[in-house]
Coordinates of C-alpha atoms and ligand atoms in Angstrom, one line a residue:
M18 CA -21.1 31.9 6.7
I19 CA -19.8 28.4 6.5
N20 CA -16.5 28.3 4.5
V21 CA -15.0 25.2 3.2
N22 CA -11.4 24.0 3.7
E23 CA -10.0 25.5 0.6
N24 CA -7.1 23.0 0.6
Y25 CA -9.7 20.5 -0.8
L26 CA -10.1 22.8 -3.8
K27 CA -6.5 22.4 -4.7
L28 CA -7.0 18.6 -5.2
Q29 CA -6.8 17.7 -8.8
A30 CA -9.9 15.6 -9.6
G31 CA -9.6 12.0 -8.5
Y32 CA -8.6 11.5 -12.0
L33 CA -7.2 8.1 -12.6
F34 CA -9.8 5.4 -11.7
P35 CA -12.9 7.5 -12.6
E36 CA -11.3 8.2 -16.0
I37 CA -10.5 4.5 -16.5
G38 CA -14.1 3.7 -15.5
R39 CA -15.5 6.3 -17.9
R40 CA -13.4 4.9 -20.8
V41 CA -14.3 1.3 -20.1
R42 CA -18.1 2.1 -19.8
A43 CA -18.0 4.0 -23.1
F44 CA -16.2 1.1 -24.8
A45 CA -18.6 -1.5 -23.3
A46 CA -21.7 0.6 -24.4
A47 CA -20.4 0.7 -27.9
N48 CA -19.2 -2.9 -27.9
P49 CA -21.8 -4.8 -25.9
D50 CA -20.4 -8.2 -27.0
A51 CA -16.8 -7.5 -25.8
A52 CA -15.8 -9.7 -22.9
I53 CA -13.6 -7.2 -21.1
I54 CA -10.9 -8.5 -18.8
K55 CA -9.9 -6.2 -16.0
L56 CA -6.3 -6.1 -14.9
G57 CA -6.6 -2.6 -13.7
I58 CA -7.6 -1.8 -10.2
G59 CA -5.6 -3.4 -7.3
D60 CA -8.4 -5.4 -5.7
V61 CA -8.2 -9.1 -4.9
T62 CA -10.5 -11.7 -6.5
E63 CA -10.1 -14.9 -4.4
P64 CA -12.4 -15.5 -1.5
L65 CA -11.4 -15.3 2.2
A66 CA -9.4 -18.3 3.6
P67 CA -11.6 -21.0 5.2
A68 CA -9.8 -20.6 8.5
V69 CA -10.8 -16.9 8.6
I70 CA -14.4 -17.6 7.7
E71 CA -14.7 -20.3 10.4
A72 CA -13.2 -18.0 13.0
M73 CA -15.5 -15.1 12.0
H74 CA -18.5 -17.4 12.2
N75 CA -17.6 -18.4 15.7
A76 CA -17.0 -14.8 16.7
V77 CA -20.5 -13.9 15.4
D78 CA -21.9 -16.7 17.6
E79 CA -19.9 -15.4 20.6
M80 CA -21.5 -12.0 20.0
S81 CA -25.0 -13.6 20.2
R82 CA -24.6 -14.7 23.8
A83 CA -24.6 -12.3 26.8
E84 CA -21.7 -14.2 28.4
S85 CA -19.4 -13.8 25.5
F86 CA -20.7 -10.6 23.9
R87 CA -18.1 -7.9 23.4
G88 CA -18.7 -4.2 23.0
Y89 CA -16.0 -1.6 22.6
D90 CA -12.5 -2.9 22.3
G91 CA -11.0 -1.1 25.4
D92 CA -9.1 1.9 24.1
G93 CA -9.6 0.8 20.5
V94 CA -6.0 -0.1 19.6
G95 CA -6.7 -3.8 19.1
Y96 CA -7.2 -6.9 21.3
E97 CA -4.0 -8.3 22.9
F98 CA -4.5 -11.7 21.4
L99 CA -4.2 -10.2 18.0
R100 CA -1.4 -7.8 18.7
N101 CA 0.5 -10.6 20.3
A102 CA 0.1 -12.7 17.2
I103 CA 1.2 -9.8 15.0
V104 CA 4.4 -9.2 17.1
E105 CA 5.2 -12.9 17.2
N106 CA 4.5 -13.8 13.5
D107 CA 5.3 -10.7 11.5
F108 CA 8.3 -9.4 13.5
R109 CA 9.9 -11.7 16.1
S110 CA 10.1 -14.4 13.4
R111 CA 12.3 -11.9 11.4
G112 CA 14.4 -10.9 14.3
V113 CA 12.6 -7.7 15.1
D114 CA 11.5 -7.3 18.7
L115 CA 8.4 -5.1 19.3
D116 CA 6.2 -4.6 22.3
I117 CA 2.4 -4.8 21.6
S118 CA 2.1 -1.2 22.8
E119 CA 3.9 -0.3 19.6
V120 CA 1.2 -1.9 17.4
F121 CA -2.1 -0.1 16.6
A122 CA -4.9 -2.1 14.9
S123 CA -7.0 -0.3 12.4
D124 CA -9.5 -0.7 9.6
G125 CA -6.8 -0.5 6.9
A126 CA -3.6 1.0 5.7
K127 CA -5.3 3.6 3.6
C128 CA -6.7 5.4 6.7
D129 CA -3.5 5.1 8.6
T130 CA -1.2 6.3 5.8
G131 CA -3.7 9.1 5.2
N132 CA -4.2 10.0 8.9
F133 CA -0.6 9.8 10.2
Q134 CA 0.5 13.1 8.8
E135 CA -2.0 14.8 11.2
I136 CA 0.4 14.6 14.1
F137 CA 3.1 16.5 12.4
A138 CA 3.4 20.3 11.8
L139 CA 2.2 21.8 8.6
G140 CA 5.6 23.3 7.9
N141 CA 7.2 19.9 7.3
I142 CA 8.5 19.2 3.8
V143 CA 6.9 16.0 2.3
A144 CA 8.9 13.8 -0.1
V145 CA 7.2 11.1 -2.2
T146 CA 8.3 8.8 -4.9
D147 CA 7.0 9.4 -8.5
P148 CA 5.0 7.3 -9.4
V149 CA 3.2 7.2 -6.1
Y150 CA 0.1 5.8 -4.3
P151 CA -2.0 8.9 -4.4
V152 CA -3.2 8.7 -0.7
Y153 CA 0.1 10.0 0.7
V154 CA -0.1 13.1 -1.5
D155 CA -3.8 14.0 -1.4
T156 CA -4.0 13.8 2.4
N157 CA -1.1 16.2 2.7
V158 CA -2.9 18.5 0.2
M159 CA -6.1 18.4 2.3
A160 CA -4.1 19.2 5.5
G161 CA -2.6 22.3 3.8
R162 CA 1.0 21.1 3.7
T163 CA 1.3 21.9 -0.1
G164 CA 0.8 24.7 -2.6
V165 CA -1.4 24.5 -5.6
G166 CA -1.5 21.7 -8.2
V167 CA 0.7 21.9 -11.2
G168 CA 0.1 20.6 -14.7
S169 CA 1.5 17.1 -14.5
G170 CA -0.7 16.1 -11.5
G171 CA 1.8 17.2 -8.9
Y172 CA 1.7 19.9 -6.2
E173 CA 3.9 22.8 -5.4
G174 CA 5.9 22.3 -2.2
I175 CA 6.1 18.5 -2.4
V176 CA 9.5 16.9 -3.3
Y177 CA 9.0 14.3 -6.0
M178 CA 11.6 11.6 -6.3
P179 CA 11.5 10.0 -9.7
C180 CA 11.6 6.2 -9.8
T181 CA 12.5 4.9 -13.3
A182 CA 14.2 1.9 -14.8
E183 CA 17.5 3.9 -14.5
N184 CA 17.4 3.8 -10.7
G185 CA 15.7 0.4 -10.5
F186 CA 12.6 2.2 -9.2
V187 CA 14.2 2.9 -5.9
P188 CA 14.6 6.7 -5.3
D189 CA 17.9 8.4 -4.8
L190 CA 18.3 10.5 -1.7
P191 CA 17.0 14.1 -2.2
D192 CA 19.7 16.8 -2.2
Q193 CA 17.5 19.1 -0.2
D194 CA 16.2 18.7 3.4
V195 CA 12.9 16.8 3.7
D196 CA 11.0 15.9 6.8
M197 CA 8.3 13.3 6.0
I198 CA 9.4 10.6 3.6
Y199 CA 6.8 8.2 2.2
L200 CA 8.3 4.9 0.9
C201 CA 6.3 1.8 -0.2
F202 CA 8.1 -1.5 -0.8
P203 CA 7.2 -3.8 -2.4
N204 CA 5.9 -0.9 -4.5
N205 CA 2.5 -0.2 -6.0
P206 CA 2.6 0.5 -8.9
T207 CA 6.2 -0.5 -10.0
G208 CA 6.5 -3.9 -8.2
A209 CA 10.1 -2.9 -7.1
V210 CA 11.5 -3.8 -3.7
A211 CA 14.3 -1.9 -1.9
T212 CA 17.1 -4.1 -0.6
K213 CA 18.5 -3.8 2.9
E214 CA 21.4 -1.7 1.7
Q215 CA 19.0 0.7 -0.1
L216 CA 16.8 1.0 2.9
K217 CA 19.8 1.5 5.1
K218 CA 20.7 4.7 3.1
W219 CA 17.2 6.0 3.8
V220 CA 17.3 5.2 7.5
D221 CA 20.8 6.8 7.8
Y222 CA 19.5 9.9 5.9
A223 CA 16.5 10.2 8.2
R224 CA 18.7 9.9 11.3
R225 CA 21.1 12.5 10.0
R226 CA 18.4 15.0 9.1
K227 CA 16.0 14.2 12.0
A228 CA 13.3 13.2 9.4
I229 CA 10.7 10.5 9.6
I230 CA 10.0 7.6 7.1
L231 CA 6.4 6.6 6.6
F232 CA 7.0 3.0 5.3
D233 CA 4.1 1.3 3.6
A234 CA 4.6 -2.5 3.6
A235 CA 1.1 -3.4 2.4
Y236 CA 2.6 -5.9 -0.1
E237 CA 5.4 -7.6 2.1
A238 CA 3.6 -11.0 1.9
F239 CA 4.4 -11.1 -1.8
I240 CA 8.1 -11.1 -1.4
S241 CA 9.7 -14.3 -2.7
D242 CA 13.4 -13.3 -2.6
A243 CA 14.7 -14.4 0.8
D244 CA 17.3 -11.6 1.0
L245 CA 14.8 -8.8 0.8
P246 CA 13.5 -7.1 4.0
H247 CA 9.8 -7.5 4.8
S248 CA 9.9 -4.8 7.5
I249 CA 11.9 -1.6 7.7
Y250 CA 12.8 -2.5 11.3
E251 CA 15.1 -5.2 9.8
I252 CA 17.4 -2.2 9.2
E253 CA 19.5 -1.1 12.1
G254 CA 18.4 2.2 13.6
A255 CA 15.0 2.2 11.8
K256 CA 13.0 2.2 15.1
E257 CA 14.3 5.7 15.7
V258 CA 13.0 7.1 12.4
A259 CA 10.3 4.9 10.9
V260 CA 6.6 4.2 11.2
E261 CA 5.4 1.0 9.3
F262 CA 2.0 0.4 7.9
R263 CA 0.6 -3.1 7.2
S264 CA -2.6 -4.2 5.6
F265 CA -4.5 -7.5 5.4
S266 CA -6.1 -6.4 2.2
K267 CA -3.8 -8.0 -0.4
T268 CA -2.2 -10.4 2.1
A269 CA -5.3 -12.1 3.2
G270 CA -8.1 -10.8 0.9
F271 CA -9.4 -8.4 3.5
T272 CA -10.2 -5.5 1.0
G273 CA -13.9 -5.9 2.0
V274 CA -13.4 -7.0 5.6
R275 CA -11.0 -4.2 6.5
F276 CA -8.0 -4.7 8.8
G277 CA -4.5 -3.2 9.0
Y278 CA -2.2 -2.0 11.6
T279 CA 0.5 0.5 12.2
V280 CA 3.7 0.1 14.1
V281 CA 5.0 3.2 16.0
P282 CA 8.1 2.2 18.0
K283 CA 8.6 3.8 21.4
E284 CA 12.1 4.9 20.3
L285 CA 10.6 6.8 17.3
K286 CA 11.5 10.5 17.5
A287 CA 10.0 13.7 16.3
Y288 CA 10.7 17.1 17.7
N289 CA 9.0 20.0 19.4
A290 CA 9.5 23.5 18.1
D291 CA 12.1 24.1 20.8
G292 CA 14.1 21.1 19.6
S293 CA 13.2 18.8 22.5
V294 CA 12.1 15.2 21.7
A295 CA 8.4 14.4 21.4
D296 CA 6.9 10.9 21.9
V297 CA 5.3 9.9 18.6
N298 CA 3.9 6.7 20.0
A299 CA 2.0 8.7 22.6
L300 CA 0.8 11.2 20.0
W301 CA -0.5 8.5 17.7
N302 CA -2.2 6.7 20.7
R303 CA -3.9 10.0 21.6
R304 CA -5.0 10.6 18.0
Q305 CA -6.4 7.1 17.6
C306 CA -8.2 7.0 21.0
T307 CA -9.8 10.4 20.2
K308 CA -10.9 9.7 16.6
F309 CA -11.2 6.0 16.3
N310 CA -13.1 3.4 18.3
G311 CA -11.4 0.3 17.2
V312 CA -11.9 -2.6 14.8
S313 CA -14.9 -4.9 15.2
Y314 CA -14.3 -8.0 17.4
I315 CA -15.4 -10.3 14.5
T316 CA -12.8 -8.8 12.2
Q317 CA -10.0 -9.0 14.8
V318 CA -10.8 -12.7 15.4
G319 CA -10.7 -13.2 11.6
A320 CA -7.4 -11.4 11.4
A321 CA -5.9 -13.5 14.2
A322 CA -6.9 -16.7 12.2
V323 CA -4.6 -15.6 9.5
Y324 CA -1.8 -16.5 11.9
S325 CA -3.1 -20.0 12.7
A326 CA -1.4 -22.9 11.0
D327 CA -4.3 -23.4 8.6
G328 CA -4.7 -19.7 8.0
K329 CA -1.0 -19.3 7.1
R330 CA -1.2 -22.2 4.7
Q331 CA -4.4 -21.1 3.0
I332 CA -3.4 -17.5 2.5
Q333 CA 0.0 -18.6 1.1
Q334 CA -1.9 -20.7 -1.5
T335 CA -3.8 -17.7 -2.6
I336 CA -0.7 -15.5 -2.7
D337 CA 1.0 -18.3 -4.8
L338 CA -2.0 -18.3 -7.2
Y339 CA -1.6 -14.5 -7.7
M340 CA 2.1 -14.8 -8.1
S341 CA 1.8 -17.6 -10.6
N342 CA -0.4 -15.3 -12.6
A343 CA 2.3 -12.7 -12.3
A344 CA 5.0 -15.1 -13.5
A345 CA 2.7 -16.2 -16.5
M346 CA 2.2 -12.5 -17.4
R347 CA 5.9 -11.7 -17.2
N348 CA 6.7 -14.7 -19.3
S349 CA 4.1 -14.0 -22.0
L350 CA 4.9 -10.2 -22.1
E351 CA 8.6 -10.8 -22.5
K352 CA 8.0 -13.3 -25.3
L353 CA 6.0 -10.6 -27.0
G354 CA 8.9 -8.3 -26.7
Y355 CA 7.8 -6.0 -23.9
T356 CA 10.2 -4.7 -21.3
V357 CA 8.7 -5.9 -18.1
Y358 CA 9.4 -5.0 -14.4
G359 CA 7.9 -6.2 -11.1
G360 CA 5.8 -9.3 -10.8
I361 CA 8.4 -11.2 -8.8
N362 CA 8.1 -9.8 -5.3
A363 CA 4.9 -8.0 -5.9
P364 CA 1.5 -8.7 -7.6
Y365 CA 2.0 -5.9 -10.2
I366 CA 3.7 -5.9 -13.6
W367 CA 5.1 -2.6 -14.6
L368 CA 5.8 -2.6 -18.3
R369 CA 7.3 -0.1 -20.6
T370 CA 4.9 1.0 -23.3
P371 CA 6.1 -0.1 -26.7
D372 CA 7.7 2.5 -29.0
G373 CA 7.4 5.2 -26.4
V374 CA 3.6 5.5 -26.9
D375 CA 2.0 7.5 -24.1
S376 CA 0.4 5.5 -21.4
W377 CA -3.2 6.6 -22.0
K378 CA -2.8 5.8 -25.7
F379 CA -1.6 2.4 -24.8
F380 CA -4.6 2.0 -22.4
D381 CA -7.0 2.8 -25.3
L382 CA -5.1 0.4 -27.6
L383 CA -5.3 -2.5 -25.2
L384 CA -9.0 -1.8 -24.4
E385 CA -9.9 -1.6 -28.1
K386 CA -7.8 -4.3 -29.6
A387 CA -7.7 -6.8 -26.7
N388 CA -10.5 -5.7 -24.5
V389 CA -8.1 -5.8 -21.6
V390 CA -8.0 -3.0 -19.0
G391 CA -4.8 -2.0 -17.3
T392 CA -3.7 1.2 -15.6
P393 CA -1.7 4.0 -17.3
G394 CA 1.5 4.8 -15.5
A395 CA 1.0 8.5 -16.0
G396 CA -2.0 8.3 -13.6
F397 CA 0.5 7.6 -10.7
G398 CA 2.7 10.6 -11.5
A399 CA 4.7 12.3 -14.2
A400 CA 7.6 9.7 -14.0
G401 CA 5.0 6.9 -14.7
E402 CA 4.6 8.2 -18.2
G403 CA 5.7 5.6 -20.7
Y404 CA 4.8 2.8 -18.3
F405 CA 1.7 0.7 -17.7
R406 CA 0.5 -1.4 -14.7
L407 CA -1.1 -4.8 -15.0
S408 CA -2.4 -6.4 -11.8
A409 CA -2.0 -10.2 -11.1
F410 CA -5.2 -10.2 -9.0
N411 CA -7.4 -12.3 -11.3
D412 CA -8.5 -15.7 -12.2
P413 CA -5.7 -17.6 -13.9
K414 CA -7.9 -18.5 -16.9
K415 CA -8.7 -14.8 -17.4
V416 CA -5.1 -13.9 -17.2
A417 CA -4.2 -16.6 -19.8
E418 CA -7.0 -15.3 -22.0
A419 CA -5.8 -11.7 -21.7
M420 CA -2.2 -12.8 -22.6
D421 CA -3.5 -14.7 -25.7
R422 CA -5.4 -11.6 -26.8
L423 CA -2.3 -9.4 -26.4
A424 CA -0.4 -11.8 -28.6
K425 CA -2.8 -11.1 -31.4
I426 CA -2.5 -7.3 -31.5
Ligands
LIG131 C1 -3.9 -1.6 -1.4 C2 -2.9 -0.7 -0.7 C3 -3.0 -0.4 0.6 C4 -4.1 -1.1 1.5 O1 -5.0 -0.2 1.9 P1 -6.2 -0.9 2.9 O2 -6.8 0.4 3.4 O3 -5.5 -1.6 3.9 O4 -7.1 -1.7 2.0 C5 -2.1 0.4 1.2 N1 -1.0 0.9 0.5 C6 -0.9 0.6 -0.8 C7 0.2 1.1 -1.6 C8 -1.9 -0.2 -1.5 O5 -1.7 -0.4 -2.8

């Protein structure tokens, strides 16, 4: 008899985006003339940069000729030309020295943030922020590292670290021992970024407690404040305790192309049951070589073009467009009397719902009165109740229209 992995049965239904979709469809069916503006899901709207398109076209042509055709990418961790560009542009330029053997190319940060937990024991205690990107939690549930679900959308056995206006949306250190700490800065959904001093506290905690930090930097390209760290490795000692995940999805509009990478420093430590030190880089390499056969050559050539002079300029223009949307939204919402967070170093606005109205009620109100779709904070965790996320990924005209409509309700 074939039995299922019962850990999957603990998962609370992929509730948030399907529920948003259901409510939007029902509203659209009842109001066929409503021009709904979607500021909900975190997907980009601008096309790929011309430099990327040109490079990918050329790569397709290379694939069409026997002399330049490419099959498997060696051991599947990424071509050297791309990993060299990554190390040079994303790290050395910020004073962080990495070897390309510490960089693993992938088809996106969702897979990597979801898969990485696999190389750690099931007995580890997981800590996540609340609100949180659900992938970190659900993949640990599937693996069997948690108990059952509880009412508010959380799970027994996971340590939730509330992030609210009171702590500036950067979590305080837990007072119990935790082993696997998921952090995401700039943050989805709150738009907050941890300072170097704040990250230093986490790095020191992890070194003291022999824990690991799984650092998701998918939004680093949106940082505008020069003092903020783009990589956790800008913090002294971080290479001993942190993995870093990067994504081209929001940075370069690769949500439909698929490219990301994960940094696993050689110095990074985890421990065998007898207390001896294990080589995390080698374990991740083994995992990837066994279960993953690499990113397509065409995609890797496109990704490398992001680091060309034209590519850099073009993707910056797109980021500037999204961030000017964010600035316009902040400005309008503040004028309307909303308390607004984020939107300065991240493409998300995190607002407090007015008069303490619950976040799903606010969702319905915005949909019905302004035909604008956002994301209820409660969908990201219990501490997100009373907050609401608006995404800056949209056409500036639509953003302006959405703000006009909000002014009228
Ligand atoms: C969008 C997003 C990612 C990116 O995932 P990809 O698989 O690279 O598209 C990763 N982490 C967070 C928090 C995100 O919002």
